[in-house]
XYZ file of N, CA and C in Angstrom:
591
model
N 20.948 -1.126 -10.613
C 19.298 -0.878 -10.598
C 18.838 -2.035 -11.198
N 19.512 -3.267 -11.508
C 18.924 -4.085 -11.751
C 17.944 -4.834 -10.383
N 18.431 -4.304 -8.734
C 17.688 -4.902 -8.115
C 16.825 -4.053 -7.672
N 16.818 -2.876 -8.066
C 15.341 -1.925 -8.309
C 14.399 -2.356 -9.261
N 14.501 -2.878 -10.071
C 13.871 -3.115 -11.244
C 13.080 -4.456 -10.392
N 13.546 -5.158 -10.507
C 13.388 -6.553 -9.681
C 12.173 -6.400 -8.643
N 12.258 -5.253 -7.811
C 11.764 -5.223 -6.780
C 9.910 -4.210 -7.594
N 10.262 -3.042 -8.054
C 8.975 -2.994 -9.019
C 8.179 -4.141 -9.576
N 8.614 -4.824 -9.924
C 8.409 -5.643 -10.820
C 7.274 -6.684 -9.743
N 8.066 -7.544 -8.459
C 7.167 -7.953 -7.736
C 6.812 -7.263 -6.597
N 6.669 -6.114 -6.577
C 5.616 -5.361 -5.502
C 4.083 -5.242 -6.599
N 4.286 -4.764 -7.766
C 3.389 -4.358 -8.865
C 2.729 -5.727 -8.833
N 3.031 -6.796 -8.988
C 2.624 -7.837 -9.240
C 1.498 -8.410 -8.089
N 2.192 -8.280 -6.924
C 1.481 -8.717 -5.702
C 0.239 -7.375 -5.629
N 0.154 -5.970 -6.075
C -0.952 -5.006 -5.419
C -1.645 -6.120 -6.683
N -1.404 -5.873 -7.931
C -2.610 -6.342 -8.858
C -3.112 -8.214 -8.537
N -2.277 -8.705 -8.477
C -3.008 -9.614 -8.151
C -3.732 -10.070 -6.746
N -3.644 -9.307 -5.987
C -4.264 -9.437 -5.100
C -5.566 -8.418 -4.989
N -5.294 -7.280 -5.377
C -6.967 -6.303 -5.225
C -7.762 -7.005 -6.568
N -7.177 -7.769 -7.646
C -8.002 -8.250 -8.336
C -8.866 -9.568 -8.411
N -7.926 -10.108 -7.418
C -8.784 -10.956 -6.778
C -9.698 -10.704 -5.957
N -9.756 -9.776 -4.951
C -10.313 -9.782 -4.085
C -11.314 -9.152 -4.310
N -11.504 -7.891 -5.489
C -12.470 -7.744 -6.058
C -13.209 -8.152 -6.692
N -13.211 -8.862 -7.462
C -13.639 -10.181 -8.371
C -14.236 -11.253 -7.462
N -14.073 -11.378 -6.406
C -14.953 -12.665 -5.399
C -15.634 -11.889 -4.360
N -15.157 -10.320 -4.131
C -16.196 -9.409 -3.329
C -17.542 -8.722 -3.988
N -17.419 -8.456 -5.233
C -18.183 -7.975 -5.929
C -20.117 -7.393 -5.379
N -20.061 -9.165 -5.657
C -21.716 -9.155 -5.074
C -22.197 -8.898 -3.886
N -20.994 -8.789 -2.913
C -20.818 -8.678 -1.579
C -20.646 -6.710 -1.335
N -20.645 -5.701 -2.301
C -19.895 -4.778 -1.777
C -20.720 -4.086 -0.910
N -19.952 -3.994 0.292
C -20.751 -3.107 1.444
C -21.134 -1.924 0.849
N -22.382 -1.372 1.735
C -23.412 -0.274 1.645
C -22.468 1.078 2.282
N -23.491 1.860 2.253
C -22.233 3.210 2.943
C -22.122 3.011 4.472
N -23.870 2.561 4.778
C -23.210 2.693 6.376
C -22.041 1.554 6.298
N -22.133 0.478 5.717
C -21.113 -0.826 6.237
C -19.733 -0.021 6.610
N -19.752 0.782 5.373
C -18.421 1.225 4.939
C -17.860 2.106 6.490
N -18.608 3.359 6.727
C -18.658 4.045 7.655
C -18.737 3.727 9.126
N -19.107 2.374 9.488
C -19.310 1.684 10.695
C -17.739 0.857 10.923
N -17.405 0.355 9.641
C -16.126 -0.315 9.571
C -14.652 0.902 9.791
N -15.205 2.343 9.287
C -14.304 2.966 8.990
C -14.150 3.496 10.914
N -15.182 3.916 11.417
C -15.241 4.182 12.804
C -14.368 3.016 14.292
N -14.567 1.680 13.564
C -14.408 0.670 14.257
C -12.670 0.550 14.149
N -12.517 1.022 12.783
C -10.767 0.812 12.613
C -10.509 1.782 13.287
N -10.954 3.071 13.333
C -10.321 3.889 14.417
C -10.006 4.105 15.775
N -10.851 2.859 16.486
C -11.217 3.002 18.064
C -9.517 2.365 18.330
N -9.033 1.074 17.655
C -8.241 0.701 18.407
C -7.182 -0.369 17.668
N -5.523 -0.148 18.155
C -4.636 -0.269 16.760
C -3.703 -1.128 17.801
N -3.340 -2.196 17.132
C -1.974 -2.931 17.600
C -0.996 -2.961 16.941
N 0.135 -2.877 17.000
C 1.360 -2.742 16.573
C 2.132 -4.491 15.992
N 2.707 -3.937 14.536
C 3.632 -4.351 13.902
C 4.688 -4.201 14.111
N 5.626 -5.199 14.495
C 7.241 -4.833 14.390
C 8.026 -6.172 13.384
N 8.668 -5.670 12.868
C 9.863 -6.424 12.159
C 11.239 -5.424 12.063
N 11.933 -6.382 13.487
C 13.524 -6.262 13.707
C 13.989 -6.109 12.304
N 13.673 -7.354 11.763
C 14.739 -7.931 10.022
C 14.600 -6.686 9.405
N 13.476 -6.349 8.966
C 13.190 -5.408 8.016
C 12.981 -3.715 8.517
N 13.789 -3.691 9.603
C 13.765 -1.976 10.399
C 12.469 -1.264 10.226
N 11.312 -2.088 10.654
C 10.161 -1.242 10.551
C 8.902 -1.436 11.681
N 8.306 -0.633 12.301
C 7.057 -1.215 12.925
C 6.103 0.021 12.729
N 5.106 -0.331 12.908
C 3.961 0.536 12.773
C 2.533 -0.206 13.220
N 1.744 0.443 13.719
C 0.224 -0.051 14.091
C -0.730 0.390 12.971
N -1.266 -0.653 13.206
C -2.620 -1.348 12.354
C -3.883 -1.580 13.036
N -5.010 -0.905 12.342
C -6.190 -1.118 13.046
C -6.587 -2.558 13.214
N -6.644 -2.605 15.050
C -6.914 -4.404 15.341
C -8.343 -4.927 14.613
N -8.963 -4.434 14.092
C -10.538 -5.170 13.491
C -9.654 -5.687 11.822
N -9.004 -5.227 11.878
C -8.549 -5.621 10.507
C -7.990 -7.157 9.999
N -8.145 -7.538 9.511
C -7.089 -8.668 9.040
C -5.641 -8.803 8.587
N -4.888 -9.240 9.591
C -3.614 -9.440 9.475
C -3.371 -10.963 8.247
N -2.457 -10.371 7.397
C -2.141 -11.653 6.015
C -1.358 -12.097 6.404
N -1.603 -13.804 5.726
C 0.057 -14.246 5.903
C 1.404 -13.784 5.180
N 2.028 -13.690 5.054
C 2.863 -13.080 3.957
C 4.165 -14.261 4.109
N 3.937 -14.647 2.369
C 5.198 -15.957 2.120
C 6.865 -15.602 2.138
N 6.955 -16.478 3.010
C 8.854 -16.601 3.104
C 9.199 -15.963 1.738
N 10.507 -15.258 2.047
C 11.368 -14.500 0.992
C 10.338 -13.378 -0.026
N 9.330 -13.057 0.444
C 8.350 -12.158 -0.404
C 8.575 -10.665 0.108
N 9.302 -9.912 -0.278
C 9.369 -8.471 -0.297
C 8.207 -8.012 0.643
N 6.753 -8.321 0.831
C 6.120 -8.075 1.912
C 6.489 -7.712 3.026
N 6.424 -7.074 3.851
C 6.503 -7.009 5.664
C 4.994 -7.692 6.319
N 4.065 -6.963 5.835
C 2.936 -7.094 6.154
C 2.024 -6.497 5.124
N 0.660 -7.550 5.952
C -0.492 -6.956 4.541
C -1.440 -7.223 5.476
N -2.375 -6.012 5.364
C -4.090 -6.056 6.494
C -4.881 -5.637 5.486
N -6.249 -6.656 5.457
C -7.351 -6.144 4.586
C -8.225 -5.991 5.300
N -9.830 -5.262 4.967
C -10.942 -5.778 5.552
C -11.931 -5.470 4.301
N -12.967 -6.139 4.813
C -14.078 -6.612 3.944
C -13.118 -7.359 2.833
N -12.899 -8.610 2.940
C -12.208 -9.439 2.260
C -11.436 -8.778 1.030
N -10.546 -7.465 0.858
C -9.998 -7.329 0.529
C -10.235 -6.331 -0.580
N -11.318 -5.648 -0.156
C -11.839 -4.246 -1.074
C -11.102 -2.804 -0.702
N -10.501 -3.372 0.037
C -9.630 -2.036 1.320
C -8.625 -2.937 1.890
N -7.152 -2.640 1.573
C -6.026 -3.291 1.845
C -4.726 -2.637 2.130
N -3.965 -2.405 2.857
C -2.653 -1.808 2.928
C -1.441 -3.149 3.365
N -0.326 -2.432 2.470
C 0.770 -3.468 2.883
C 2.070 -2.649 2.658
N 3.192 -2.933 3.332
C 4.435 -2.389 3.280
C 5.506 -3.719 2.826
N 6.065 -2.908 1.356
C 7.142 -3.958 1.013
C 8.647 -3.601 1.508
N 9.310 -3.875 1.051
C 10.601 -3.895 1.480
C 12.011 -4.404 0.773
N 13.021 -3.617 0.198
C 14.099 -4.515 -0.711
C 14.993 -3.939 -0.177
N 16.066 -4.450 -0.325
C 17.752 -4.204 -0.040
C 18.052 -3.036 -1.133
N 18.607 -1.968 -1.130
C 19.048 -1.182 -2.320
C 20.673 -0.977 -2.386
N 21.067 -0.837 -3.706
C 22.449 -0.682 -3.823
C 22.748 0.637 -3.016
N 24.416 0.991 -2.336
C 24.034 2.149 -1.815
C 23.813 3.569 -1.957
N 23.919 3.639 -3.282
C 23.789 5.178 -4.309
C 22.741 5.388 -4.734
N 21.070 4.922 -4.463
C 20.185 5.220 -4.833
C 19.331 6.444 -4.015
N 19.228 7.425 -4.259
C 18.549 8.066 -3.967
C 16.989 7.704 -4.304
N 16.199 8.556 -3.248
C 14.598 8.225 -3.371
C 14.089 8.643 -4.382
N 14.405 9.871 -5.381
C 14.226 10.400 -7.098
C 14.170 9.151 -7.752
N 15.137 8.180 -8.143
C 16.009 7.311 -8.605
C 14.943 6.002 -8.007
N 14.390 5.759 -6.721
C 13.672 5.094 -6.456
C 12.531 5.183 -7.011
N 12.159 5.979 -6.870
C 10.566 6.341 -7.099
C 10.522 6.346 -8.748
N 11.422 6.980 -9.507
C 11.609 6.598 -11.291
C 11.182 5.183 -11.589
N 12.026 4.193 -11.032
C 12.299 3.011 -11.569
C 11.197 2.110 -10.915
N 10.707 2.350 -9.842
C 9.489 1.740 -9.303
C 8.257 2.396 -10.083
N 7.785 3.278 -10.187
C 7.150 3.610 -11.368
C 6.994 3.492 -12.410
N 7.840 3.173 -13.106
C 8.125 2.511 -14.337
C 7.687 1.052 -14.381
N 8.567 0.461 -13.293
C 8.236 -0.772 -13.471
C 6.206 -1.533 -13.036
N 5.911 -0.374 -12.385
C 4.827 -0.598 -11.802
C 3.802 -0.117 -13.025
N 3.998 0.770 -13.730
C 3.179 0.966 -14.803
C 3.580 -0.580 -16.026
N 4.228 -0.988 -16.366
C 4.428 -2.193 -17.188
C 3.852 -3.224 -16.713
N 3.982 -3.629 -15.496
C 3.131 -4.640 -14.593
C 1.741 -4.917 -14.749
N 1.615 -3.304 -14.249
C -0.210 -3.056 -14.830
C -0.489 -3.096 -16.076
N -0.160 -2.580 -17.291
C -0.150 -2.894 -18.268
C -0.941 -3.998 -18.797
N 0.454 -4.461 -18.018
C 0.492 -6.554 -18.833
C -0.465 -6.986 -18.097
N -1.183 -6.616 -17.017
C -2.633 -7.426 -16.247
C -3.321 -7.026 -16.576
N -3.509 -6.084 -17.628
C -4.795 -5.237 -17.826
C -5.202 -4.282 -16.570
N -4.399 -3.645 -16.474
C -4.981 -2.936 -15.240
C -4.245 -1.707 -14.687
N -3.866 -1.112 -16.065
C -3.065 -0.225 -15.939
C -3.779 1.048 -15.215
N -2.502 2.338 -14.474
C -2.353 2.712 -13.482
C -1.944 4.323 -14.188
N -3.397 5.340 -13.466
C -2.830 6.647 -13.996
C -2.326 7.246 -12.450
N -1.190 7.877 -12.812
C -0.546 8.896 -11.253
C -1.738 10.243 -11.625
N -2.132 10.510 -10.880
C -3.270 11.667 -10.189
C -2.272 13.045 -9.449
N -2.023 12.689 -8.461
C -0.701 13.193 -7.727
C 0.262 13.107 -7.289
N 1.407 13.631 -7.161
C 2.426 12.987 -6.825
C 2.780 14.081 -6.030
N 3.521 14.141 -4.871
C 4.405 15.365 -3.783
C 5.159 14.558 -2.733
N 6.088 15.376 -2.575
C 6.563 15.264 -1.234
C 6.359 15.002 0.265
N 6.956 14.489 1.167
C 5.937 14.248 2.077
C 7.449 13.586 2.861
N 6.729 13.222 4.411
C 7.861 12.399 5.825
C 7.175 11.246 5.960
N 7.556 9.866 6.491
C 7.078 9.304 6.816
C 8.218 8.822 7.746
N 8.103 8.645 8.934
C 9.001 8.383 9.970
C 9.935 9.001 10.446
N 9.742 10.577 9.915
C 11.118 11.064 10.150
C 11.842 11.275 8.819
N 11.437 10.361 8.072
C 12.530 9.878 6.770
C 11.762 11.033 5.541
N 12.694 11.636 4.539
C 11.900 12.501 2.989
C 11.167 11.109 2.825
N 9.973 11.406 2.062
C 9.300 10.160 1.156
C 8.483 10.883 -0.247
N 8.230 10.041 -0.911
C 7.442 10.652 -1.689
C 5.978 9.859 -1.994
N 4.825 10.895 -1.500
C 2.872 10.424 -2.099
C 3.046 10.442 -3.102
N 2.214 9.280 -3.601
C 1.790 9.305 -5.233
C 0.402 8.513 -4.754
N -0.444 8.824 -5.732
C -2.042 8.766 -5.958
C -2.446 8.424 -7.143
N -2.630 7.100 -7.284
C -3.142 6.979 -8.579
C -4.761 6.175 -8.787
N -5.193 6.056 -10.143
C -6.079 5.091 -10.253
C -6.087 3.915 -11.332
N -6.658 3.068 -10.984
C -6.764 1.801 -12.215
C -8.401 1.230 -12.579
N -8.210 0.434 -13.720
C -9.239 -0.388 -13.678
C -8.955 -1.513 -13.231
N -9.758 -2.231 -12.912
C -10.042 -3.588 -12.120
C -10.263 -4.364 -13.636
N -9.336 -5.405 -13.800
C -9.571 -6.514 -15.175
C -10.712 -7.095 -15.061
N -10.843 -7.018 -16.408
C -12.326 -7.591 -15.948
C -13.508 -7.223 -15.977
N -13.695 -5.887 -15.500
C -14.431 -5.392 -14.655
C -14.586 -3.793 -15.357
N -15.978 -2.895 -14.917
C -15.882 -1.569 -15.471
C -15.357 -0.683 -13.801
N -15.197 -1.799 -12.574
C -14.550 -1.356 -11.484
C -13.844 -0.284 -11.561
N -12.989 0.793 -10.703
C -11.806 1.006 -10.623
C -11.217 1.232 -8.992
N -10.161 1.303 -8.816
C -9.702 1.109 -7.779
C -8.605 2.660 -7.614
N -8.321 2.810 -6.264
C -7.778 3.935 -6.199
C -6.197 3.403 -5.163
N -5.084 3.924 -5.294
C -4.003 3.633 -4.553
C -3.156 4.466 -4.455
N -2.551 4.597 -3.188
C -2.387 5.473 -2.105
C -0.435 5.026 -2.198
N 0.424 5.607 -2.319
C 2.036 4.884 -2.124
C 2.484 6.043 -1.414
N 3.335 5.648 -0.811
C 4.238 6.200 -0.185
C 6.053 5.556 -0.358
N 7.068 5.930 -0.806
C 7.945 5.479 -1.160
C 9.252 6.028 0.103
N 9.508 5.426 0.166
C 10.706 5.870 1.192
C 11.856 5.266 0.926
N 13.486 5.543 1.342
C 14.723 5.109 0.795
C 15.237 5.461 2.211
N 15.457 4.742 3.450
C 16.154 4.341 4.488
C 17.045 3.416 4.491
N 18.706 4.099 5.306
C 19.558 3.418 5.286
C 19.487 1.934 4.356
N 19.696 2.418 3.018
C 19.929 1.234 1.676
C 18.961 0.503 2.052
N 17.958 0.860 2.233
C 16.407 -0.224 2.083
C 15.499 0.887 1.185
N 14.620 0.192 0.166
C 13.241 0.932 0.008
C 12.300 0.495 0.256
N 11.312 1.204 1.000
C 10.091 1.006 1.416
C 9.065 1.372 0.230
N 7.740 0.724 0.547
C 6.478 1.104 -0.459
C 6.097 0.730 0.667
N 5.320 1.986 0.826
C 3.287 1.623 1.592
C 2.146 1.799 0.391
N 1.512 0.884 0.839
C 0.656 0.478 -0.452
C -0.361 0.233 -0.016
N -1.701 1.488 -0.093
C -2.936 1.177 0.531
C -3.806 1.159 -1.186
N -4.434 0.132 -0.990
C -5.576 0.152 -2.293
C -7.010 -0.415 -1.914
N -7.801 0.337 -2.523
C -9.109 0.590 -1.977
C -10.144 0.479 -3.405
N -11.531 0.161 -3.273
C -12.038 0.324 -4.710
C -12.762 1.805 -4.450
N -12.724 2.077 -5.409
C -12.659 3.847 -5.762
C -14.165 4.444 -4.429
N -14.959 3.723 -4.938
C -16.183 3.962 -3.757
C -15.810 4.119 -2.182
N -14.844 3.198 -1.713
C -14.706 3.465 -0.325
C -13.285 3.896 0.217
N -12.396 4.281 -1.205
C -11.076 5.199 -0.895
C -11.673 6.238 0.264
N -11.818 7.345 -0.196
C -11.823 8.211 0.588
C -12.225 8.206 2.030
N -13.121 7.145 2.141
C -13.753 6.785 3.832
C -12.474 6.614 4.469
N -11.232 5.745 4.232
C -10.392 5.313 4.950
C -8.976 6.254 4.337
N -9.029 7.517 4.206
C -8.399 8.515 4.478
C -7.691 8.355 6.283
N -8.753 8.379 6.681
C -8.254 8.626 8.407
C -7.760 7.778 9.162
N -8.106 6.416 8.527
C -7.610 4.860 9.037
C -6.015 5.178 8.714
N -5.526 5.232 7.273
C -4.586 5.956 6.617
C -3.624 6.707 7.223
N -4.143 7.398 7.038
C -3.591 8.412 8.235
C -3.067 7.777 9.704
N -3.719 7.473 10.156
C -2.860 7.245 11.326
C -1.959 5.788 11.684
N -2.086 5.344 10.178
C -0.977 4.094 9.817
C -0.118 4.682 9.605
N -0.048 5.672 8.834
C 1.115 6.286 8.057
C 1.937 7.258 9.298
N 1.382 7.796 9.752
C 2.037 8.498 10.717
C 2.837 7.795 11.812
N 2.158 6.043 12.124
C 2.654 5.414 12.996
C 3.972 4.774 12.686
N 4.225 5.298 11.437
C 5.321 3.885 10.775
C 7.127 4.597 11.738
N 7.595 3.972 11.878
C 9.060 3.998 12.620
C 10.098 2.728 12.144
N 10.786 3.804 11.322
C 11.480 3.290 11.350
C 13.384 2.918 12.059
N 13.644 1.175 12.236
C 14.765 1.240 13.179
C 16.187 1.046 12.535
């Protein structure tokens, strides 16, 4: 279980720090509803493929989104963002012990996420959780809300937890709460494109 605990902490810290920094730097430039809708339509027009054979995953992402660099040794496989990170998604993966079930993985991950987010003054609240399928594998889909540190702003978070061949994958989409719903058609296409190799 210690490998699971380490993974959850790293992933949460990445989500918290990335979204808080993006939100604080972009607050003055919050896009209009029209700009968001235009960006969503552009996002849906053309997708590119991202393949990571070492981590066993392939997905399609909106070609119009920025592809962020991923630090060496990070659990992140990829990260994509738009509007300077006010809407972004990432996938992280970690090697798991052979006997870890999806339920155990979700439980440990959510526990660690809660601790790290509270420590970063960005407590998260789970809104929904349900069974799903990603890339032909069983998954847990969860939606959360959180307050952004030092601001009255709220964010919404969509996460899919998946365990495939002793690897734990987390797909995370985080957006300012005013933008979240508009990007669901884009995220649906991204999630539907995920394949595990």
